[in-house]
Amino acid sequence: MKALVAVKRVVDYNVKVRVKTDGSDVDIGNVKMSMNPFDEIAVEEAVRLKEAGKITEIVVVSLGVKQCEETLRTALAMGADRAVHVETDEKLEPLAVAKLLKAIADSEKPDLLLLGKQAIDDDANQTAQMLAALMNAPQGTFASKVVIGEGEVLLTREIDGGLETLALTLPAVISTDLRLNEPRYVKLPNIMQAKKKPLEKKTAAELGVDITPRLRQIKVAEPKTRTAGVKVESVAELVSKLKNEAKVI
Amino acid sequence: MTILIIAEHDNNKLNPATLHAVTAAEKLGEVHVLVAGSHAQSVAEEAKHINGVAKILLADAEHYANGLAEEIAPLVVSIAKDYSHIAATATAFGKNLMPRIAASLDCPQVSDLTEVVDAHTFVRPIYAGNAFATVQSDDNQLVLTIRATAFDAAAATGGNAVVESIAAAPVQNLSRFVSRELTQSDRPELTQAKIIVSGGRALGSAEEFNRILMPLADKLNAAIGASRAAVDAGYAPNDYQVGQTGKVVAPELYFAIGISGAIQHLAGMQDSKVIVAINKDPDAPIFNVADYGLVADLFTAVPELTAALG
C-alpha cells in the first residue's frame, strides 16, 4: 500500500507575524520557516504505518517556492521514501493545491493520502476536503486515530462534541489533527541519508493545472488591539471590579 | 442574490450555531436553509421560524442521518445553480463539508469569515488571528464558512418560511458511520456560553483541573474550556480546547486560569468582552490581553474567588 503525504512550508509556529506598513500582506521576510505542524503529524503517521508494515512506500509532495525542498528533505529524514516538488513562485490557494495533488495522485495511485487539517499561515482548512472531492474519494478529516483494515480504514475524528468513528473505503484522504501522534525529531544520520533520497521536480504546466488565484487579497490589517487592562491586588478587588465596573457577574 | 445555508443539526434539534450564519447571510440577499437529515422534520419546523429565512429545503433520507460530507456534498451540488453563495457556520461540521462542495463546483471558498464587506468581498483572520485579510473574488459563485462569534444569532422566532421537500441525491457509499462518543456535560455549550472558565497546564492534573475549576464554573453557570497544553496533558477532553485549532469563543466573560497566553490560544478567545487572567507569572503574555489580571497562585486564588462569589 502506498501513501502520499502533502507538506507545506510555513512561517514557524512560534513566530508572531507583523503586518507590513503598507497593509499589502504580512511581513515574512527573514522569519524562520518550518514544516506546517499538522503536516509533520501526517508524515509521522505515514512513517508509523510503514513501520507497522501497513504501508510499503511513502511519497511526500510539496508545492511552492524553491525552498520547499528543505521541507521535503525534512520529511525524507523522518522516513519518507521519495519526494515530488512542484515548483512555483505563485501564491497557491487550497483549490489549486488540491488540483495539483489530484494530478500527482492520478499518476502515483496512492491508497492513502495524508494531509494536515490546516496550514497555520492561511488557516483555510480546505485542501484535504477539496482533494477528496476531486478524487471522488472519502474524506477523514481531523483524524485522531487511524486504523487500516481490509480494503478500508477506520478513522476516529475530533468533532465539536467529542469523537466519532467512520469507515472509509480506499483510496481515502485523511487530514490530521493535533492528537493523532507526536512527530519524531530527525537525527543527523537520517538528515545525511535523506540527501540521497530521490526528489523529483515538476511544474504546474506539466501537470496541466491552472493555478491562477481566484481570490485577491486586497488588504491585510492588524487585529483590533485590546485596550490595556489593569492588575488587581486581591480576589476581593477582582470580584468588585467584575460586579461594579465590568458588570459581567 | 440567494444564499443557501446548510443547517447543522442532530436530526432532532437545530444547532444554534446555524443562527449566526443566517445573520451574516442576510447581508447578501435572500436566505434559504437546507436541512439534510433522516427523520429531520422537527429541524425543518424549527428552522422555518428563524427570523430572516425565506425558504427551507428539506432532504430527508437515511443516508443523511450522520452528516457525512460524502453524502451531503452531491445533494448541495445538485441544487447549487440557484445560489450565489453557499454557506455554513465554521464548526467541525461546516469545515468538513464546505470545501468538498467548493471543489465539486470548482469555486473558491472563504473560510471562517468575520466580516461581510459586499457580495464579493470578505474579511477573515490569517496567521492565528495575528492579521485580518480582506479578500475579493470575481467568481459568480462562492462557498463560505462563517465564524459564529463574529455575528449575532438571528432570532429563532418571528420567521415563517415555506418548507419544501427536495429529492435526495443517490447514495455514495464511500464512507460509513461507525460510532460517536460525545462528552457528557450539563454545562452550557462552549461556543454559546456567556461565561467560560478555562484552565491551562498550571492546574497540574485532571483531578486538580476539575477540583479547582468546577466549583467556580458551577457558581457562574459557566462552560469549561482548556488550553492545548491542558488537553495534551490529559487534564481535559479534546473538545474543550480553545484556540486556533480548537474552538473560537467570544463570551461576555472569559477566565484564563493558569494559561500563559500563547498566540495560538489567544486566537481562540481574544474577542471575549471581558478577560480575566489568574497566573502567578507576572510576565505571562495573557496579561497583555486581560482586562483584569491577578498575579497569584491559582490554587489559593480560585477557591477564594469561588467563595467570594457566594
mmCIF file with all atom_site columns, C-alpha atoms in Angstrom, chain B residues 15 28-29 60 115 118 143 148 152 155 186 188 225 251 271 273:
data_model
loop_
_atom_site.group_PDB
_atom_site.id
_atom_site.type_symbol
_atom_site.label_atom_id
_atom_site.label_alt_id
_atom_site.label_comp_id
_atom_site.label_asym_id
_atom_site.label_entity_id
_atom_site.label_seq_id
_atom_site.pdbx_PDB_ins_code
_atom_site.Cartn_x
_atom_site.Cartn_y
_atom_site.Cartn_z
_atom_site.occupancy
_atom_site.B_iso_or_equiv
_atom_site.pdbx_formal_charge
_atom_site.auth_seq_id
_atom_site.auth_comp_id
_atom_site.auth_asym_id
_atom_site.auth_atom_id
_atom_site.pdbx_PDB_model_num
ATOM 1  C CA . ASN B 1 15  ? -27.557 23.633 16.309 1.00 0.00 ? 15  ASN B CA 1
ATOM 2  C CA . LEU B 1 28  ? -26.062 39.276 0.968  1.00 0.00 ? 28  LEU B CA 1
ATOM 3  C CA . GLY B 1 29  ? -29.650 38.612 -0.058 1.00 0.00 ? 29  GLY B CA 1
ATOM 4  C CA . ASP B 1 60  ? -34.938 13.534 4.230  1.00 0.00 ? 60  ASP B CA 1
ATOM 5  C CA . GLU B 1 115 ? -16.991 40.381 8.163  1.00 0.00 ? 115 GLU B CA 1
ATOM 6  C CA . ASP B 1 118 ? -20.061 43.055 -0.014 1.00 0.00 ? 118 ASP B CA 1
ATOM 7  C CA . VAL B 1 143 ? -18.565 28.966 -0.758 1.00 0.00 ? 143 VAL B CA 1
ATOM 8  C CA . ALA B 1 148 ? -20.179 32.349 14.601 1.00 0.00 ? 148 ALA B CA 1
ATOM 9  C CA . ASP B 1 152 ? -25.069 37.880 16.392 1.00 0.00 ? 152 ASP B CA 1
ATOM 10 C CA . ALA B 1 155 ? -33.818 35.398 16.265 1.00 0.00 ? 155 ALA B CA 1
ATOM 11 C CA . ASP B 1 186 ? -24.731 19.501 31.778 1.00 0.00 ? 186 ASP B CA 1
ATOM 12 C CA . PRO B 1 188 ? -23.632 25.331 28.607 1.00 0.00 ? 188 PRO B CA 1
ATOM 13 C CA . GLY B 1 225 ? -12.509 25.428 28.406 1.00 0.00 ? 225 GLY B CA 1
ATOM 14 C CA . PRO B 1 251 ? -18.176 35.066 25.740 1.00 0.00 ? 251 PRO B CA 1
ATOM 15 C CA . ASP B 1 271 ? -12.766 38.659 21.134 1.00 0.00 ? 271 ASP B CA 1
ATOM 16 C CA . LYS B 1 273 ? -15.835 41.011 26.097 1.00 0.00 ? 273 LYS B CA 1
#
